[in-house]
N, CA, C and O atoms as a Maestro MAE file, in Angstrom:
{
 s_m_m2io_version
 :::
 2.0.0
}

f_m_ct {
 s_m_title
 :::
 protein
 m_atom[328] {
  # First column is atom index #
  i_m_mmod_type
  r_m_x_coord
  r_m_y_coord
  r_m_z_coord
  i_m_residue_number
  s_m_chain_name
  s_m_pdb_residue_name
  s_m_pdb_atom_name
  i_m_atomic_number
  :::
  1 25 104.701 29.161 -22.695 1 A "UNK " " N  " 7
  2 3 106.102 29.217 -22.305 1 A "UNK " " CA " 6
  3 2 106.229 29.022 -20.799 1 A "UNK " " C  " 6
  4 15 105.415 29.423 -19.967 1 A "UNK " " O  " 8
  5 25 107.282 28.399 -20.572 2 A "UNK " " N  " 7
  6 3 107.412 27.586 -19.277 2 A "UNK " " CA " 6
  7 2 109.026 28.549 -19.067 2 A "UNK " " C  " 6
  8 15 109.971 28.524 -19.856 2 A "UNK " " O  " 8
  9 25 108.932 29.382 -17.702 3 A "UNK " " N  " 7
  10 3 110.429 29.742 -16.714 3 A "UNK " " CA " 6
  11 2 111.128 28.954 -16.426 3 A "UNK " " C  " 6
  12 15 111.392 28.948 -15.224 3 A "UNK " " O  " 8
  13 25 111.867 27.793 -17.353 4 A "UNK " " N  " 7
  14 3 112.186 26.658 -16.730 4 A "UNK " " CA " 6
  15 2 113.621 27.267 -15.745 4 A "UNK " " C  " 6
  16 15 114.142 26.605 -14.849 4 A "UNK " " O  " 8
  17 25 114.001 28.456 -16.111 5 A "UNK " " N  " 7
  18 3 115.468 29.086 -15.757 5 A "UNK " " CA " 6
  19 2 115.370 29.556 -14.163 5 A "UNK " " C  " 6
  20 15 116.299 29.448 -13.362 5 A "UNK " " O  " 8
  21 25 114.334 29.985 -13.932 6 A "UNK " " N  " 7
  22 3 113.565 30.050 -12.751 6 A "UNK " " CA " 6
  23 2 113.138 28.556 -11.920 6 A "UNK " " C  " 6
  24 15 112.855 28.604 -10.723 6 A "UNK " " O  " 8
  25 25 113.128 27.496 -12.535 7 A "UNK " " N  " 7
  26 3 112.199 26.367 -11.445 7 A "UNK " " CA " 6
  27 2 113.977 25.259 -11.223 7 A "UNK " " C  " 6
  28 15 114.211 24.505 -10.278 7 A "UNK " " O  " 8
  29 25 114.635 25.461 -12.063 8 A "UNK " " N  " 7
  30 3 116.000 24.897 -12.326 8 A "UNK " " CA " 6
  31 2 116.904 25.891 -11.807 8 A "UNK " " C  " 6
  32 15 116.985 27.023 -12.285 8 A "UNK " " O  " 8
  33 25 117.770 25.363 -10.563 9 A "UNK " " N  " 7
  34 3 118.786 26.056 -10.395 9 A "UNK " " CA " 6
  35 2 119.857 25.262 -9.943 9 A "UNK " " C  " 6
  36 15 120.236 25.371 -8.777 9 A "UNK " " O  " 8
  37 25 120.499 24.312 -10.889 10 A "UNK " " N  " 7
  38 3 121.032 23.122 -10.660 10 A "UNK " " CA " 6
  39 2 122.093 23.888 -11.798 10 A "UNK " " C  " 6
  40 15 121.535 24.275 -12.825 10 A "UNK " " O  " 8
  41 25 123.617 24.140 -11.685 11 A "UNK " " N  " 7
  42 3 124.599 24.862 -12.551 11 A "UNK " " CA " 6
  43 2 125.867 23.609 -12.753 11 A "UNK " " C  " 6
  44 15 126.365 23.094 -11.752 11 A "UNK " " O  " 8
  45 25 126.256 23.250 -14.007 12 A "UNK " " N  " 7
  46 3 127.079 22.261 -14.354 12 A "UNK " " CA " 6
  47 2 128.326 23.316 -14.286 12 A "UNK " " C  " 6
  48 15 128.119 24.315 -14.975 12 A "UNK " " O  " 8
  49 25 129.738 23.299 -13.507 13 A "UNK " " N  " 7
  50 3 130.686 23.360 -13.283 13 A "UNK " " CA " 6
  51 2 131.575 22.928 -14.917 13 A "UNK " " C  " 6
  52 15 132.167 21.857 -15.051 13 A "UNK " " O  " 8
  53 25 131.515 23.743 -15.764 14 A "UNK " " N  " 7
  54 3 132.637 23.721 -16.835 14 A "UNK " " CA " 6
  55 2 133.775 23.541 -16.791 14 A "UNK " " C  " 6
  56 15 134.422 22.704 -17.421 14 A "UNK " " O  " 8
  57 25 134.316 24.687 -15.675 15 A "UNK " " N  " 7
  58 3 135.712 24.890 -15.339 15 A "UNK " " CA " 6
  59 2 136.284 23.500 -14.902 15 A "UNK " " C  " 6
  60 15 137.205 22.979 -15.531 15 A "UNK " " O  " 8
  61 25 135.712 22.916 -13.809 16 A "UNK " " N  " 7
  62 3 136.027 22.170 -13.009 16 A "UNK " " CA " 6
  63 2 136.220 21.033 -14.049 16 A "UNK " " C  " 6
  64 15 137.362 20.733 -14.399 16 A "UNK " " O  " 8
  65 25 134.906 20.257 -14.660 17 A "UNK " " N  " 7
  66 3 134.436 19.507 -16.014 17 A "UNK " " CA " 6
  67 2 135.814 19.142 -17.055 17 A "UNK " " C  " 6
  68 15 136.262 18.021 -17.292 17 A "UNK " " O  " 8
  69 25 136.275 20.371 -17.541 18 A "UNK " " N  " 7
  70 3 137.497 21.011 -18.244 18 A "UNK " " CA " 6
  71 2 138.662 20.511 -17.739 18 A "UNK " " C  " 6
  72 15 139.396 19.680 -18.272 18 A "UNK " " O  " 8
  73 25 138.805 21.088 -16.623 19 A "UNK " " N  " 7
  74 3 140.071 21.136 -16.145 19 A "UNK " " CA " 6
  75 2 140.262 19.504 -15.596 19 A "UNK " " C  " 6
  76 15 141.330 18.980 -15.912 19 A "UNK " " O  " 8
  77 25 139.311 18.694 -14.813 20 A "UNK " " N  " 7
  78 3 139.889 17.529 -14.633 20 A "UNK " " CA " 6
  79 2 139.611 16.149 -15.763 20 A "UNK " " C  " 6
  80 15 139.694 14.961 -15.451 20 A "UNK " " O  " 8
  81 25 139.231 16.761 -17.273 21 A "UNK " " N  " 7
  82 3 139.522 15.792 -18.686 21 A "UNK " " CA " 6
  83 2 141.037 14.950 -18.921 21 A "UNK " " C  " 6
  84 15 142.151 15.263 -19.341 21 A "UNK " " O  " 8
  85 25 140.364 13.674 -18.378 22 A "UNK " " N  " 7
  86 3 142.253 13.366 -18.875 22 A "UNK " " CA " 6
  87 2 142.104 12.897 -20.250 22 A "UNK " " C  " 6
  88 15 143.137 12.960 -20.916 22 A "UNK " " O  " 8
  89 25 140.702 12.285 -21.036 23 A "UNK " " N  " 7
  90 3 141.003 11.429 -22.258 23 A "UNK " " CA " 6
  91 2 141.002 12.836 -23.466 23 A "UNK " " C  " 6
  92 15 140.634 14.010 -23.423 23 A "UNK " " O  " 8
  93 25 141.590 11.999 -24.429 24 A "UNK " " N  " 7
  94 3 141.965 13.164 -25.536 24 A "UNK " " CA " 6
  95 2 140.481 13.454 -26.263 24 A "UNK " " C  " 6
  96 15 139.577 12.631 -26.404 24 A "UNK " " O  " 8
  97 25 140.488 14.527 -26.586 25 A "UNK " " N  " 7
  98 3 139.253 15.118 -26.964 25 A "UNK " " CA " 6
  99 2 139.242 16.079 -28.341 25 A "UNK " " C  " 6
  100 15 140.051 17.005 -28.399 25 A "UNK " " O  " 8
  101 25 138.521 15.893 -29.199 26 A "UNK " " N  " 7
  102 3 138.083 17.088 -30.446 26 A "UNK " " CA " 6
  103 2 136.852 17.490 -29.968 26 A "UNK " " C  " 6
  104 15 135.964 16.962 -29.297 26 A "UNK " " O  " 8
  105 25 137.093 18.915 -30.659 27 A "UNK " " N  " 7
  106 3 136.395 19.835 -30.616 27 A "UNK " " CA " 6
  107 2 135.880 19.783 -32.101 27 A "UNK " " C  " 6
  108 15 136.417 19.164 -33.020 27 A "UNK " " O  " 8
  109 25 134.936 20.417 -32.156 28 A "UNK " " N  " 7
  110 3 133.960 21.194 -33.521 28 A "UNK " " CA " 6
  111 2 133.419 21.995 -32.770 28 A "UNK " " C  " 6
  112 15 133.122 21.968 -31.576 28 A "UNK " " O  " 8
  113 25 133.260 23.058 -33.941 29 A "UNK " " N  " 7
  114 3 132.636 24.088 -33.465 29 A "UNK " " CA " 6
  115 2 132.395 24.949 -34.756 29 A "UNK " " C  " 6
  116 15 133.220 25.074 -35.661 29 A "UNK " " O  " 8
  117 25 131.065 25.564 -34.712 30 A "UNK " " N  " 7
  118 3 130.971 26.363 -36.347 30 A "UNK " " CA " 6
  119 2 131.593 27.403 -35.877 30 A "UNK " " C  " 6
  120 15 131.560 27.735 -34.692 30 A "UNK " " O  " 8
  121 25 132.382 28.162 -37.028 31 A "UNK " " N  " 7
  122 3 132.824 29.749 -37.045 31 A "UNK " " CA " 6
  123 2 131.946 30.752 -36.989 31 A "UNK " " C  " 6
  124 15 130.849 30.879 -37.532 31 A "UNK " " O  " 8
  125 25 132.572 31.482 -36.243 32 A "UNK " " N  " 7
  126 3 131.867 32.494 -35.528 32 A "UNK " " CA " 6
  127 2 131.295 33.447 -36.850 32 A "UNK " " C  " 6
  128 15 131.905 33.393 -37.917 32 A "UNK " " O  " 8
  129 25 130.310 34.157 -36.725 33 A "UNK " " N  " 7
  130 3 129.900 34.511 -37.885 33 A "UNK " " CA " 6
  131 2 130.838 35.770 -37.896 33 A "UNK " " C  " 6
  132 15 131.407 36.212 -36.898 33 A "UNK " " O  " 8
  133 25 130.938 36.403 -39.459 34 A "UNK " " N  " 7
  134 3 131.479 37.300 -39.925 34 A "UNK " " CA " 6
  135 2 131.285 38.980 -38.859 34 A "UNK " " C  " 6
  136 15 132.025 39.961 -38.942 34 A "UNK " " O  " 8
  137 25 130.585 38.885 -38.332 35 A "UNK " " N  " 7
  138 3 129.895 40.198 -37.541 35 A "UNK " " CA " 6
  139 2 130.217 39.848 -35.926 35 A "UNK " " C  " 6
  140 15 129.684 40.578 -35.091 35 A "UNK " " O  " 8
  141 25 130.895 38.979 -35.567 36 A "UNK " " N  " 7
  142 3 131.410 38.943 -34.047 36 A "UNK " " CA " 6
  143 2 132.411 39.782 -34.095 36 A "UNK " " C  " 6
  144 15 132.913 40.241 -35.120 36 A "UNK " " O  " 8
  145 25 132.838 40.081 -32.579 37 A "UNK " " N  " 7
  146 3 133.578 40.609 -32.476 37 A "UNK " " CA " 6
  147 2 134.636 40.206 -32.148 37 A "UNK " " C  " 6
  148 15 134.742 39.302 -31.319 37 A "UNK " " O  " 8
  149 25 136.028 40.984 -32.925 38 A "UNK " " N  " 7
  150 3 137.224 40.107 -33.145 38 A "UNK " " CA " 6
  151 2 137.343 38.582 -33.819 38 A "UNK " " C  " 6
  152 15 136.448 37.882 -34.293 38 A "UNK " " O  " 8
  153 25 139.183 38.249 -33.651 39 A "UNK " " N  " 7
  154 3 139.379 37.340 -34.595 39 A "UNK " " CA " 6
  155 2 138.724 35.982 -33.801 39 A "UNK " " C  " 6
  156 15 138.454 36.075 -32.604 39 A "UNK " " O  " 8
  157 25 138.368 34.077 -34.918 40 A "UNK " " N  " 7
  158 3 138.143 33.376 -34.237 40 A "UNK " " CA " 6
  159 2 139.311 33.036 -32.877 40 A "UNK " " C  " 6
  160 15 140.526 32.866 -32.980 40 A "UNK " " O  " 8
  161 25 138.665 33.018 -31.927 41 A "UNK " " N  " 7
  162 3 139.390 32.293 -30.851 41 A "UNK " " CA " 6
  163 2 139.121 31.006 -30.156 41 A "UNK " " C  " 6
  164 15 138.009 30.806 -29.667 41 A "UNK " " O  " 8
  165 25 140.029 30.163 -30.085 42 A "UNK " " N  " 7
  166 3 139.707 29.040 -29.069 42 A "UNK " " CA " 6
  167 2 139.120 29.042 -27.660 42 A "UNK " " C  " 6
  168 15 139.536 29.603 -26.646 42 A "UNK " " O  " 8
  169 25 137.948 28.200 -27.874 43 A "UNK " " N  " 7
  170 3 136.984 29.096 -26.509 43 A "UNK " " CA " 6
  171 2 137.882 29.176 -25.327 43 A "UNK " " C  " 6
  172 15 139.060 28.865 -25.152 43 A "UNK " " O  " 8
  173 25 137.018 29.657 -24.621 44 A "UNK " " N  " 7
  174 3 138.465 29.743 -22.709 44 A "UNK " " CA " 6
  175 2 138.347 28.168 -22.148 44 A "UNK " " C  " 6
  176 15 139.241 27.524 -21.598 44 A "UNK " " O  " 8
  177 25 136.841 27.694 -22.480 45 A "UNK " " N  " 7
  178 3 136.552 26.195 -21.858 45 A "UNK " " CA " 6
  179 2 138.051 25.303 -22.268 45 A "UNK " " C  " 6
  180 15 138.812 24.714 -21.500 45 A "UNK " " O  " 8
  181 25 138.130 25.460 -23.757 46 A "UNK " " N  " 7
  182 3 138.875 24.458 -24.381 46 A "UNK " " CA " 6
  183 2 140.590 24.760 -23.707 46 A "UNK " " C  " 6
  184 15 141.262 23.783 -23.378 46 A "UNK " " O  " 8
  185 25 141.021 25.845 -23.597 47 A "UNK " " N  " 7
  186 3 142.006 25.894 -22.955 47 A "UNK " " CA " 6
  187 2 142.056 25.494 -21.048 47 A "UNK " " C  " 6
  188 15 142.890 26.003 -20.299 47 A "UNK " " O  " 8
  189 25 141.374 24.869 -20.758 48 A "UNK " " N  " 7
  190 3 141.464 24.730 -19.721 48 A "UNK " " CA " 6
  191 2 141.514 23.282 -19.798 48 A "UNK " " C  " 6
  192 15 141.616 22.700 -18.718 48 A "UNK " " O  " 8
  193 25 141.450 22.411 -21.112 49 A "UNK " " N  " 7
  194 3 141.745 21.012 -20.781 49 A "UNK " " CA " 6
  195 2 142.525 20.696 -20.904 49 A "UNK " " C  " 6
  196 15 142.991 20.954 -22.014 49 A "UNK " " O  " 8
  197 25 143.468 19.817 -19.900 50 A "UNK " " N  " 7
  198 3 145.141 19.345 -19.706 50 A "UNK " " CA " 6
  199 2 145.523 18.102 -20.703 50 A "UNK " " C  " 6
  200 15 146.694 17.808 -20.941 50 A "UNK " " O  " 8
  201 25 144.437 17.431 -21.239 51 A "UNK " " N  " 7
  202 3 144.527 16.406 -21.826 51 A "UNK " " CA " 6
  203 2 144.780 16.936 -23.300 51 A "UNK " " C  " 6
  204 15 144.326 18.016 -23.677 51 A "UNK " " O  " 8
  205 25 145.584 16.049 -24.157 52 A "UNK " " N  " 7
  206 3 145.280 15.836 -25.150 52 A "UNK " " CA " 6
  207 2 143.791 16.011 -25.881 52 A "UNK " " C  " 6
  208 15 142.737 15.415 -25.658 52 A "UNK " " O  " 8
  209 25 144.158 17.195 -26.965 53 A "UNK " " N  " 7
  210 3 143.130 18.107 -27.361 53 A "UNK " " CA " 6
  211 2 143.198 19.020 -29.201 53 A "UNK " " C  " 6
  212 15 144.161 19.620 -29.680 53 A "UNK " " O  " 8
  213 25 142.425 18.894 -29.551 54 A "UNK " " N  " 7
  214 3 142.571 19.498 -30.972 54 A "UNK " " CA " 6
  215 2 141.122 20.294 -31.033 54 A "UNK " " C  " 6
  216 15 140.139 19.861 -30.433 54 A "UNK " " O  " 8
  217 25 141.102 21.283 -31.677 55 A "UNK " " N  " 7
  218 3 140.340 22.268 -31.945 55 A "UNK " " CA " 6
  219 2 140.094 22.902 -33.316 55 A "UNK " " C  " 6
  220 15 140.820 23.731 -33.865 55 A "UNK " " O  " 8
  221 25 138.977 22.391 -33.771 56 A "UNK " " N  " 7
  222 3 138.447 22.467 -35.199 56 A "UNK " " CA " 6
  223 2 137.285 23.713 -35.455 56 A "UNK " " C  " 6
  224 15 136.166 23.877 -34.967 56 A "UNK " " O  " 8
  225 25 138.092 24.524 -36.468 57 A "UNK " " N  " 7
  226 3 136.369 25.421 -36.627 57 A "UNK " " CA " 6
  227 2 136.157 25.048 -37.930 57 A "UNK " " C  " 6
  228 15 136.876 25.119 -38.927 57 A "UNK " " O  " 8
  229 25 134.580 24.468 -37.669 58 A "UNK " " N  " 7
  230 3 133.445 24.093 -39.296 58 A "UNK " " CA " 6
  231 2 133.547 25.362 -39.683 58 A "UNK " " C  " 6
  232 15 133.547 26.207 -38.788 58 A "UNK " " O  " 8
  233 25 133.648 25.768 -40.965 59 A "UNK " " N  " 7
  234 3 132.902 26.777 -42.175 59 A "UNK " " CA " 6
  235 2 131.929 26.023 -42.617 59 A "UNK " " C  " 6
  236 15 131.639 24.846 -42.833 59 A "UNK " " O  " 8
  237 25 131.562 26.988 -42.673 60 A "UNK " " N  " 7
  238 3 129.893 26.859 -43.323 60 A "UNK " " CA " 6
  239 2 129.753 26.892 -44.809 60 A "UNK " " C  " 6
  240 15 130.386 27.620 -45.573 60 A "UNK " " O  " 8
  241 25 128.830 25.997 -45.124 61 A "UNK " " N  " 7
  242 3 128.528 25.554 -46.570 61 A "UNK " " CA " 6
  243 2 128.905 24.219 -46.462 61 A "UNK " " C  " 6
  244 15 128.765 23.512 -45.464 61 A "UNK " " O  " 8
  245 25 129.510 23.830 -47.794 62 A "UNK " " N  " 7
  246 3 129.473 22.573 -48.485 62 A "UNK " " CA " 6
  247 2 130.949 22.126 -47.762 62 A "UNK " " C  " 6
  248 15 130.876 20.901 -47.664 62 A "UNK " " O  " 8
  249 25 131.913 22.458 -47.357 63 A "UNK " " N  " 7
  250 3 133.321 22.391 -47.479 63 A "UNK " " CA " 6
  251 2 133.576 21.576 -45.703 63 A "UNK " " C  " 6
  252 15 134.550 20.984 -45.239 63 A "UNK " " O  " 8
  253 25 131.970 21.967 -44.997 64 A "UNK " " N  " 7
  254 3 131.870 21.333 -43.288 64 A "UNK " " CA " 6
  255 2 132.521 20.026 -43.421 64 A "UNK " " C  " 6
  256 15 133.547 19.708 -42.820 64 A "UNK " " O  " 8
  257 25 131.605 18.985 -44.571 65 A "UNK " " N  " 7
  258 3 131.762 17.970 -44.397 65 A "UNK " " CA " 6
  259 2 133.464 17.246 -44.441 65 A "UNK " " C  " 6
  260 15 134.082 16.487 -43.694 65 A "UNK " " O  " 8
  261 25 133.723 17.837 -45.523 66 A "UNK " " N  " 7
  262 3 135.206 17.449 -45.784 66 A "UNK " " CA " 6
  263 2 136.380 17.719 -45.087 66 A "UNK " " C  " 6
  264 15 137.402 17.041 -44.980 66 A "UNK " " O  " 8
  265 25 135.892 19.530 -44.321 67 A "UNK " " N  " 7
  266 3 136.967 19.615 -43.180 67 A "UNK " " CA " 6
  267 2 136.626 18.547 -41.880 67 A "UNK " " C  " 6
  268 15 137.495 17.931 -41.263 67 A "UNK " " O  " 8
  269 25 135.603 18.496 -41.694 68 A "UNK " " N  " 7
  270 3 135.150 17.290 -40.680 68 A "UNK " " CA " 6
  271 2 136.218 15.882 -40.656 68 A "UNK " " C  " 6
  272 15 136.859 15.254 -39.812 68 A "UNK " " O  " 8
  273 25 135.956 15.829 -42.195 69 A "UNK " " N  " 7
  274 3 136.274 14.292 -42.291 69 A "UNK " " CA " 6
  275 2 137.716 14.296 -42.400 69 A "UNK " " C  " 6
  276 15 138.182 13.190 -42.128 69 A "UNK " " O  " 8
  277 25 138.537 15.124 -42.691 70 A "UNK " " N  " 7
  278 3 140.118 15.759 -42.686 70 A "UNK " " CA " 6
  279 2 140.834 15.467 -41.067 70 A "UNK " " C  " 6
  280 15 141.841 14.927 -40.607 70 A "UNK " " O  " 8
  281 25 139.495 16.268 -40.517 71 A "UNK " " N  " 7
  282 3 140.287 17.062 -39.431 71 A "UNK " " CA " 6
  283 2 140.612 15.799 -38.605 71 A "UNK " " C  " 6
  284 15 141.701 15.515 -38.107 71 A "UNK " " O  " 8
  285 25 138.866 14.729 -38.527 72 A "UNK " " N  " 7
  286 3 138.728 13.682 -37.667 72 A "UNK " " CA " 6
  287 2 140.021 12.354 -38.188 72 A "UNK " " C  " 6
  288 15 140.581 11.558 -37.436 72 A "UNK " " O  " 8
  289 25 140.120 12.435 -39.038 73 A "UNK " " N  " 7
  290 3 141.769 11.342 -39.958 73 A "UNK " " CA " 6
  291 2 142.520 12.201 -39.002 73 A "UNK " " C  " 6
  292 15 142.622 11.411 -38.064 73 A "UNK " " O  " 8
  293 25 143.084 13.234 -38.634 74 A "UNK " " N  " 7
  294 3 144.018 13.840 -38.248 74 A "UNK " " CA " 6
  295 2 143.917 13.586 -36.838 74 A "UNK " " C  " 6
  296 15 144.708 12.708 -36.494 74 A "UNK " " O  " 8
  297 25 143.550 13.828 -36.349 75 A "UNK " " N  " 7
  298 3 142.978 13.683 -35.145 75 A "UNK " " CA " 6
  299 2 143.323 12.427 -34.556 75 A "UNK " " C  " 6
  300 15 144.054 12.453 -33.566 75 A "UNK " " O  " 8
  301 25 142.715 10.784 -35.223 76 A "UNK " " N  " 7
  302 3 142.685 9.857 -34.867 76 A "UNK " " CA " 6
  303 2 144.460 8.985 -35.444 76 A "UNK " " C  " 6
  304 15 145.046 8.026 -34.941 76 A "UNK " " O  " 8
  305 25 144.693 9.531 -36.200 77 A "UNK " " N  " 7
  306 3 146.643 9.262 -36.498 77 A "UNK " " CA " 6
  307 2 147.453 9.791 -35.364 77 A "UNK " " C  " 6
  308 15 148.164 9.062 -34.673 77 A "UNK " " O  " 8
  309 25 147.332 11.058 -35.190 78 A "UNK " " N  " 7
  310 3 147.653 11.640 -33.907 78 A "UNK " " CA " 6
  311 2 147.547 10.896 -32.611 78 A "UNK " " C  " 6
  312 15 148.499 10.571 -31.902 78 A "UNK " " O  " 8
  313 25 146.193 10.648 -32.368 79 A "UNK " " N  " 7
  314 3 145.602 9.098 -31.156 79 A "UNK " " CA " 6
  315 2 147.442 8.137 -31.011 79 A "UNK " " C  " 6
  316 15 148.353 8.035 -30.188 79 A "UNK " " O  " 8
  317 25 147.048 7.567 -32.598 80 A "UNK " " N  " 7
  318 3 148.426 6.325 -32.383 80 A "UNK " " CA " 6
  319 2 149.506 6.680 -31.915 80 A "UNK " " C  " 6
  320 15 150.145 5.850 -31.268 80 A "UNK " " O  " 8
  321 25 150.047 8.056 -32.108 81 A "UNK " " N  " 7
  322 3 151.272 8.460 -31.413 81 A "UNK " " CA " 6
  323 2 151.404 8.846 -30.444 81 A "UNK " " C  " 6
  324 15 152.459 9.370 -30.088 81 A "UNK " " O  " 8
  325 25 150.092 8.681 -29.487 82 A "UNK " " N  " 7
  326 3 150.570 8.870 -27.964 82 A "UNK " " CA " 6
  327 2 150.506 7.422 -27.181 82 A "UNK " " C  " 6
  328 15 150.833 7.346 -25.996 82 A "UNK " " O  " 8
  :::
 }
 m_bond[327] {
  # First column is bond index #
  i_m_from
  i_m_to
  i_m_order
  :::
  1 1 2 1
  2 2 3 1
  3 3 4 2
  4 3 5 1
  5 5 6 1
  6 6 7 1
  7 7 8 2
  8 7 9 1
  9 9 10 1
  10 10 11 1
  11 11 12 2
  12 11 13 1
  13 13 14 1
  14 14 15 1
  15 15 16 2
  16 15 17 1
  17 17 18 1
  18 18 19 1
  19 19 20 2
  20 19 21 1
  21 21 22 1
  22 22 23 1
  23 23 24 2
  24 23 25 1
  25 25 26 1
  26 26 27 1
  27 27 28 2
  28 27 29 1
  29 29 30 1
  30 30 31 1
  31 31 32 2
  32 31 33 1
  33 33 34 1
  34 34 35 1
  35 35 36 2
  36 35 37 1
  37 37 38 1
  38 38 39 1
  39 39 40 2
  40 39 41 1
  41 41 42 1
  42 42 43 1
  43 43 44 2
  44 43 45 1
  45 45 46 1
  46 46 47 1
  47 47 48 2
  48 47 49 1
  49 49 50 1
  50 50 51 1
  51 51 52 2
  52 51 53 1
  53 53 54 1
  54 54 55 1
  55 55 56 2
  56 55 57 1
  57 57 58 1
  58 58 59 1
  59 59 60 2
  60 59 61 1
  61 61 62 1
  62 62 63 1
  63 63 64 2
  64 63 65 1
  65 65 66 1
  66 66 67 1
  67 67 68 2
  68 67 69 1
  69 69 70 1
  70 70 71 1
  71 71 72 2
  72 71 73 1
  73 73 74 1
  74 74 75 1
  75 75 76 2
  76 75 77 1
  77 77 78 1
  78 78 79 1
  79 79 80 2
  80 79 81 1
  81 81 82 1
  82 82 83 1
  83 83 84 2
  84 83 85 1
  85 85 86 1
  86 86 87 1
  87 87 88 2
  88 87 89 1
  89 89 90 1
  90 90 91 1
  91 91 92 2
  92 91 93 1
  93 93 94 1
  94 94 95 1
  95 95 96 2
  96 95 97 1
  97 97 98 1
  98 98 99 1
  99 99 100 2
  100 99 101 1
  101 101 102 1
  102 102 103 1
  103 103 104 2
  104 103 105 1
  105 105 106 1
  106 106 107 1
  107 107 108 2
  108 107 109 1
  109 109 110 1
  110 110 111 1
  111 111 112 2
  112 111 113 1
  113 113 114 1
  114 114 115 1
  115 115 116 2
  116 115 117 1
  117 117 118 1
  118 118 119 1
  119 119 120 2
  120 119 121 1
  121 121 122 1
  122 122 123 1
  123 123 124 2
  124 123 125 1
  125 125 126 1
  126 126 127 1
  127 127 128 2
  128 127 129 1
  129 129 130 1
  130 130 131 1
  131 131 132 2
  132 131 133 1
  133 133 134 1
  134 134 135 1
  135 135 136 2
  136 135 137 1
  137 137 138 1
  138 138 139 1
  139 139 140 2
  140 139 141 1
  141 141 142 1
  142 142 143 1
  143 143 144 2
  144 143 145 1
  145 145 146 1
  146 146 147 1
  147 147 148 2
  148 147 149 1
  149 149 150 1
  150 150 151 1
  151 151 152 2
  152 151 153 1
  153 153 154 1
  154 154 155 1
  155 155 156 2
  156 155 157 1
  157 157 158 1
  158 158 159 1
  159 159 160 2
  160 159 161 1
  161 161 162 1
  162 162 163 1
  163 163 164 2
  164 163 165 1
  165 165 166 1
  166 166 167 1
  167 167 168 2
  168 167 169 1
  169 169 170 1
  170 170 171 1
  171 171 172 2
  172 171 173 1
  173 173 174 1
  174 174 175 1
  175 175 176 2
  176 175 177 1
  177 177 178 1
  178 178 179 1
  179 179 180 2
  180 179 181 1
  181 181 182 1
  182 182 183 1
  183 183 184 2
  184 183 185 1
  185 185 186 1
  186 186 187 1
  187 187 188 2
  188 187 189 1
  189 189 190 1
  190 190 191 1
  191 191 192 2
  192 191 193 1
  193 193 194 1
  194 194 195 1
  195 195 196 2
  196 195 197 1
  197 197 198 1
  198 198 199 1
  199 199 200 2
  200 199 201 1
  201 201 202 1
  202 202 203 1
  203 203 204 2
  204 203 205 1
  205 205 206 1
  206 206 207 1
  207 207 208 2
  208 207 209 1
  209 209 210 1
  210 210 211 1
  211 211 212 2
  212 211 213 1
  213 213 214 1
  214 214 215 1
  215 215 216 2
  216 215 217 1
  217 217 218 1
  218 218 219 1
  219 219 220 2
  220 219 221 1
  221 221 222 1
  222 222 223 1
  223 223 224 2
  224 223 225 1
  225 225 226 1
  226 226 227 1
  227 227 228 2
  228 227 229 1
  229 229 230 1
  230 230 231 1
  231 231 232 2
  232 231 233 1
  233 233 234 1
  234 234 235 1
  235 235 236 2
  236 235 237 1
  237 237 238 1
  238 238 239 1
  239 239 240 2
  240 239 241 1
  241 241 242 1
  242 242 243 1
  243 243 244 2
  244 243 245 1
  245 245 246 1
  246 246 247 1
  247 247 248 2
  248 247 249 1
  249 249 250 1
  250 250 251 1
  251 251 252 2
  252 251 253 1
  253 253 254 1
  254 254 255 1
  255 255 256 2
  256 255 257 1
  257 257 258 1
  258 258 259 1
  259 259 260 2
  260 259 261 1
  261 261 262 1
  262 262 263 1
  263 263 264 2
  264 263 265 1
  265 265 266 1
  266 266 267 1
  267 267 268 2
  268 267 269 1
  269 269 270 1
  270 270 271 1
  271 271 272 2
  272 271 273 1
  273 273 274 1
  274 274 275 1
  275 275 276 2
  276 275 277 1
  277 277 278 1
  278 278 279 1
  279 279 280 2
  280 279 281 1
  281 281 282 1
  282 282 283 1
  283 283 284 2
  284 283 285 1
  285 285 286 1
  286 286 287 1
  287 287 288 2
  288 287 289 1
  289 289 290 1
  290 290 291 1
  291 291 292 2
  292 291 293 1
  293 293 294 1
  294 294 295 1
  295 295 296 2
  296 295 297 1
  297 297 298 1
  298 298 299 1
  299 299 300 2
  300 299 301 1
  301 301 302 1
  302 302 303 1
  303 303 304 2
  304 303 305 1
  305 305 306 1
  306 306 307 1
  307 307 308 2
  308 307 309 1
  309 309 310 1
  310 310 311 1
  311 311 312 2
  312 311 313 1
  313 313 314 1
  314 314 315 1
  315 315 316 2
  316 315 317 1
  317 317 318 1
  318 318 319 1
  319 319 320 2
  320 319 321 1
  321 321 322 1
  322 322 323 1
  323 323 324 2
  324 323 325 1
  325 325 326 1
  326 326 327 1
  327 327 328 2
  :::
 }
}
């Protein structure tokens, strides 16, 4: 095992990253498991982008694929109306 956290101290700016997104963007993201704490929330990253933005949580199992493929149709119809 290699300290790489130690030899790397080079930090990518999220906030900043976030906040100056102008193209429209989806999210995925799996649901938080049953044992977190509190309800799912939209991360803090994702609210910080000004652009055009949708936010998807995968469930787990068989049902990923189809909300995937739902969400991304939705998503890209949406596109045409801006």
């Amino acid at each position: 095992l290699v300290p790489s956290h130690m030899m790397v101290h080079d930090r990518y700016d999220l906030d900043a990253a976030a906040a100056s997104l102008r193209t429209p963007s989806l999210w995925f993201l799996p649901f938080p498991k049953p044992d977190a704490n509190g309800p799912a929330q939209n991360p803090e990253i994702f609210q910080k982008v000004q652009a055009s933005k949708m936010f998807v949580w995968l469930p787990p199992g068989k049902t990923t694929t189809k909300n995937y493929s739902d969400e991304l149709s939705h998503w890209l119809d949406d596109l045409q109306t801006h």
